[in-house]
Amino acid sequence: MTIPRRSLRAAGTLAAAAVVGLTGVVLTAGPAAAHTPTWDVTCTEVSLHLTAYNDKVTNQVTVTVDGKELLPTESFGKGLDKTIDLPEHDKALTVHLTVKAGDGDQYSKEDTKQAPVCEGKTPTPTPTPSETKPSETPTTATPTPTDTPSDSPSESASSSAPAAATPSPSSPDLAETGSSSATPIIGGAAVAVLLAGGGIMWSVRKRRTAQH
């Protein structure tokens, strides 16, 4: 049986096309299956396990929490293993992962997970500002006055100074001292007595002389 050459050529062309197609599928599926962006979120941390990436290009990863950057954009090559601590929180946090592959957007990844509140930990309540109440006005006891103040300082001074003793007219005279006004009279009387005594003695002597 003779097969026409045209038929052989057509069959060869189909076979070649099939081989090229299979090779393209394998080449396309190989890198896609190799990119493995694995990550985990707990109540305290975020763990990244990015493996089998193309190290010939620049790959980037970013992690945000409630819209705020937890891991700023970081470049990596073939893979990245990293653990990031979450801030303390009293409610669930929304954690977002962005992986951008340098060899094509088909290998990039966008994913979101929730970080729950850790069990057994009581979140610190946020203090609420309270209205400042005015303190009660302290009551002061009114001191009891002891003495009624006088109308003027002179009256106070006169009332506090002792009154001078006024001698009573009916009281007996005090004894005269040496400086009394009666001293010259007493002296004069004494001189008179002396003179009188001297005169008497002189007259007696004179009589005795005359008798002899």
XYZ file of C-alpha atoms in Angstrom:
212
model
C 0.000 0.000 0.000
C 1.494 3.304 -1.017
C 0.810 6.413 1.128
C 0.801 9.667 -0.781
C 3.569 12.095 0.174
C 1.036 14.871 0.732
C -0.633 12.850 3.439
C 2.695 12.179 5.153
C 3.525 15.844 5.144
C 0.175 16.760 6.637
C 0.552 14.177 9.366
C 4.049 15.443 10.189
C 2.802 18.994 10.427
C 0.057 18.022 12.837
C 2.453 16.065 15.022
C 4.883 18.953 15.191
C 2.104 21.324 16.133
C 0.970 18.989 18.884
C 4.488 18.762 20.304
C 4.886 22.538 20.315
C 1.520 22.965 21.997
C 2.310 20.465 24.715
C 5.697 22.056 25.295
C 4.063 25.477 25.688
C 1.537 24.119 28.138
C 4.293 22.512 30.186
C 6.407 25.648 30.122
C 3.424 27.768 31.101
C 2.177 25.468 33.840
C 5.645 24.920 35.306
C 6.308 28.467 36.537
C 2.684 28.938 37.587
C 2.789 25.844 39.756
C 6.184 26.881 41.185
C 5.019 30.178 42.753
C 3.778 29.282 46.247
C 2.611 32.237 48.389
C 1.660 30.680 51.735
C 0.838 32.812 54.758
C -0.836 32.427 58.156
C -2.492 34.907 60.533
C -2.998 34.355 64.278
C -4.104 36.690 67.047
C -0.514 37.802 67.633
C 1.445 37.503 64.360
C 1.565 37.140 60.594
C 3.781 34.436 59.061
C 4.908 34.590 55.413
C 6.212 31.568 53.456
C 6.848 32.585 49.860
C 8.712 29.871 47.941
C 9.672 28.793 44.405
C 9.658 32.278 42.891
C 11.802 33.367 39.977
C 15.040 34.710 41.410
C 15.994 36.267 38.065
C 13.457 39.040 38.608
C 12.461 41.341 41.481
C 9.461 40.163 43.496
C 7.738 42.333 46.107
C 5.493 41.727 49.139
C 3.446 44.137 51.283
C 1.297 43.511 54.409
C -1.216 46.010 55.792
C -3.465 45.956 58.873
C -6.718 47.927 58.678
C -5.204 49.966 55.863
C -1.948 50.743 57.707
C 1.367 49.218 56.678
C 2.532 46.395 58.916
C 5.268 45.339 56.478
C 6.313 48.070 54.048
C 6.967 46.916 50.490
C 9.912 44.490 50.626
C 11.728 42.922 47.685
C 12.744 39.262 47.603
C 14.124 36.710 45.147
C 13.461 32.997 45.160
C 11.613 33.020 48.456
C 10.881 34.788 51.733
C 10.216 33.492 55.266
C 9.190 36.186 57.716
C 7.156 36.546 60.938
C 5.668 39.902 61.907
C 4.112 40.725 65.300
C 0.651 42.265 65.310
C -0.178 45.229 67.557
C -2.355 44.661 70.615
C -6.015 44.855 69.715
C -9.418 44.457 71.367
C -11.248 43.684 68.127
C -10.533 41.633 64.995
C -8.008 43.121 62.556
C -8.178 42.959 58.785
C -4.807 41.806 57.404
C -4.160 42.190 53.673
C -1.353 40.496 51.703
C -0.038 41.749 48.358
C 2.555 39.721 46.454
C 3.744 41.103 43.116
C 5.746 38.652 40.988
C 8.349 40.201 38.711
C 7.793 37.667 35.914
C 4.115 38.410 35.354
C 0.930 39.587 37.037
C -0.522 36.088 36.611
C 1.839 34.987 39.409
C 0.954 37.826 41.756
C -1.403 37.359 44.719
C -3.909 39.453 46.665
C -5.422 37.944 49.829
C -7.156 39.111 53.038
C -7.479 37.399 56.423
C -8.781 38.293 59.900
C -6.626 38.422 63.030
C -8.892 37.505 65.984
C -8.604 38.757 69.554
C -6.472 36.439 71.684
C -8.495 34.390 74.150
C -7.809 34.859 77.833
C -6.549 38.397 77.377
C -8.737 41.187 78.600
C -8.285 44.179 76.368
C -7.353 47.395 78.088
C -10.432 49.615 77.946
C -9.952 53.031 76.484
C -10.606 55.602 79.217
C -13.500 57.880 78.402
C -13.165 61.486 79.443
C -15.479 62.206 82.329
C -16.981 65.531 83.223
C -15.058 67.335 85.890
C -17.302 67.877 88.858
C -16.635 70.951 90.991
C -15.373 70.069 94.396
C -17.622 70.827 97.345
C -16.950 74.153 99.054
C -15.398 73.371 102.438
C -17.277 74.851 105.366
C -15.120 76.757 107.841
C -16.188 77.112 111.454
C -16.611 80.715 112.634
C -14.211 81.296 115.545
C -15.919 82.349 118.795
C -14.628 85.748 119.947
C -13.155 85.599 123.442
C -12.991 89.261 124.440
C -14.889 92.194 123.015
C -12.299 94.610 121.571
C -12.332 98.119 123.038
C -13.359 101.136 120.976
C -9.857 102.702 120.970
C -6.249 101.680 121.809
C -6.092 104.291 124.623
C -9.063 102.762 126.407
C -7.462 99.317 126.052
C -4.211 100.590 127.514
C -5.968 102.337 130.376
C -8.028 99.284 131.196
C -4.974 97.050 131.272
C -2.770 99.419 133.372
C -3.210 99.128 137.189
C -4.879 102.121 138.835
C -2.669 104.230 141.107
C -3.448 103.893 144.804
C -5.128 107.051 146.190
C -4.529 107.561 149.929
C -7.657 107.764 151.977
C -8.108 110.967 153.988
C -9.085 108.975 157.045
C -5.938 106.863 157.077
C -3.227 107.710 159.711
C -0.285 109.852 158.697
C 2.791 107.992 157.693
C 5.920 108.265 159.835
C 8.008 111.332 159.092
C 11.351 110.658 157.518
C 14.552 112.663 157.848
C 13.557 114.753 154.910
C 10.237 115.804 156.535
C 9.384 119.502 157.011
C 9.156 119.021 160.869
C 12.863 118.288 161.236
C 13.972 121.988 161.702
C 11.378 122.491 164.444
C 12.596 119.456 166.374
C 16.194 120.631 166.015
C 15.302 124.096 167.319
C 13.531 122.644 170.342
C 16.563 120.537 171.176
C 18.856 123.567 171.035
C 16.481 125.491 173.278
C 16.478 122.673 175.835
C 20.278 122.571 175.813
C 20.507 126.326 176.309
C 17.961 126.230 179.115
C 19.816 123.420 180.867
C 23.107 125.288 180.486
C 21.558 128.449 181.977
C 20.173 126.526 184.939
C 23.550 124.912 185.679
C 25.285 128.308 185.426
C 22.868 129.915 187.856
C 23.277 127.059 190.365
C 27.063 127.376 190.276
C 26.814 131.105 190.761
C 24.648 130.673 193.895
C 27.070 128.173 195.364
C 29.961 130.542 194.823
C 28.122 133.411 196.494
C 27.334 131.338 199.622
C 30.959 130.498 200.236
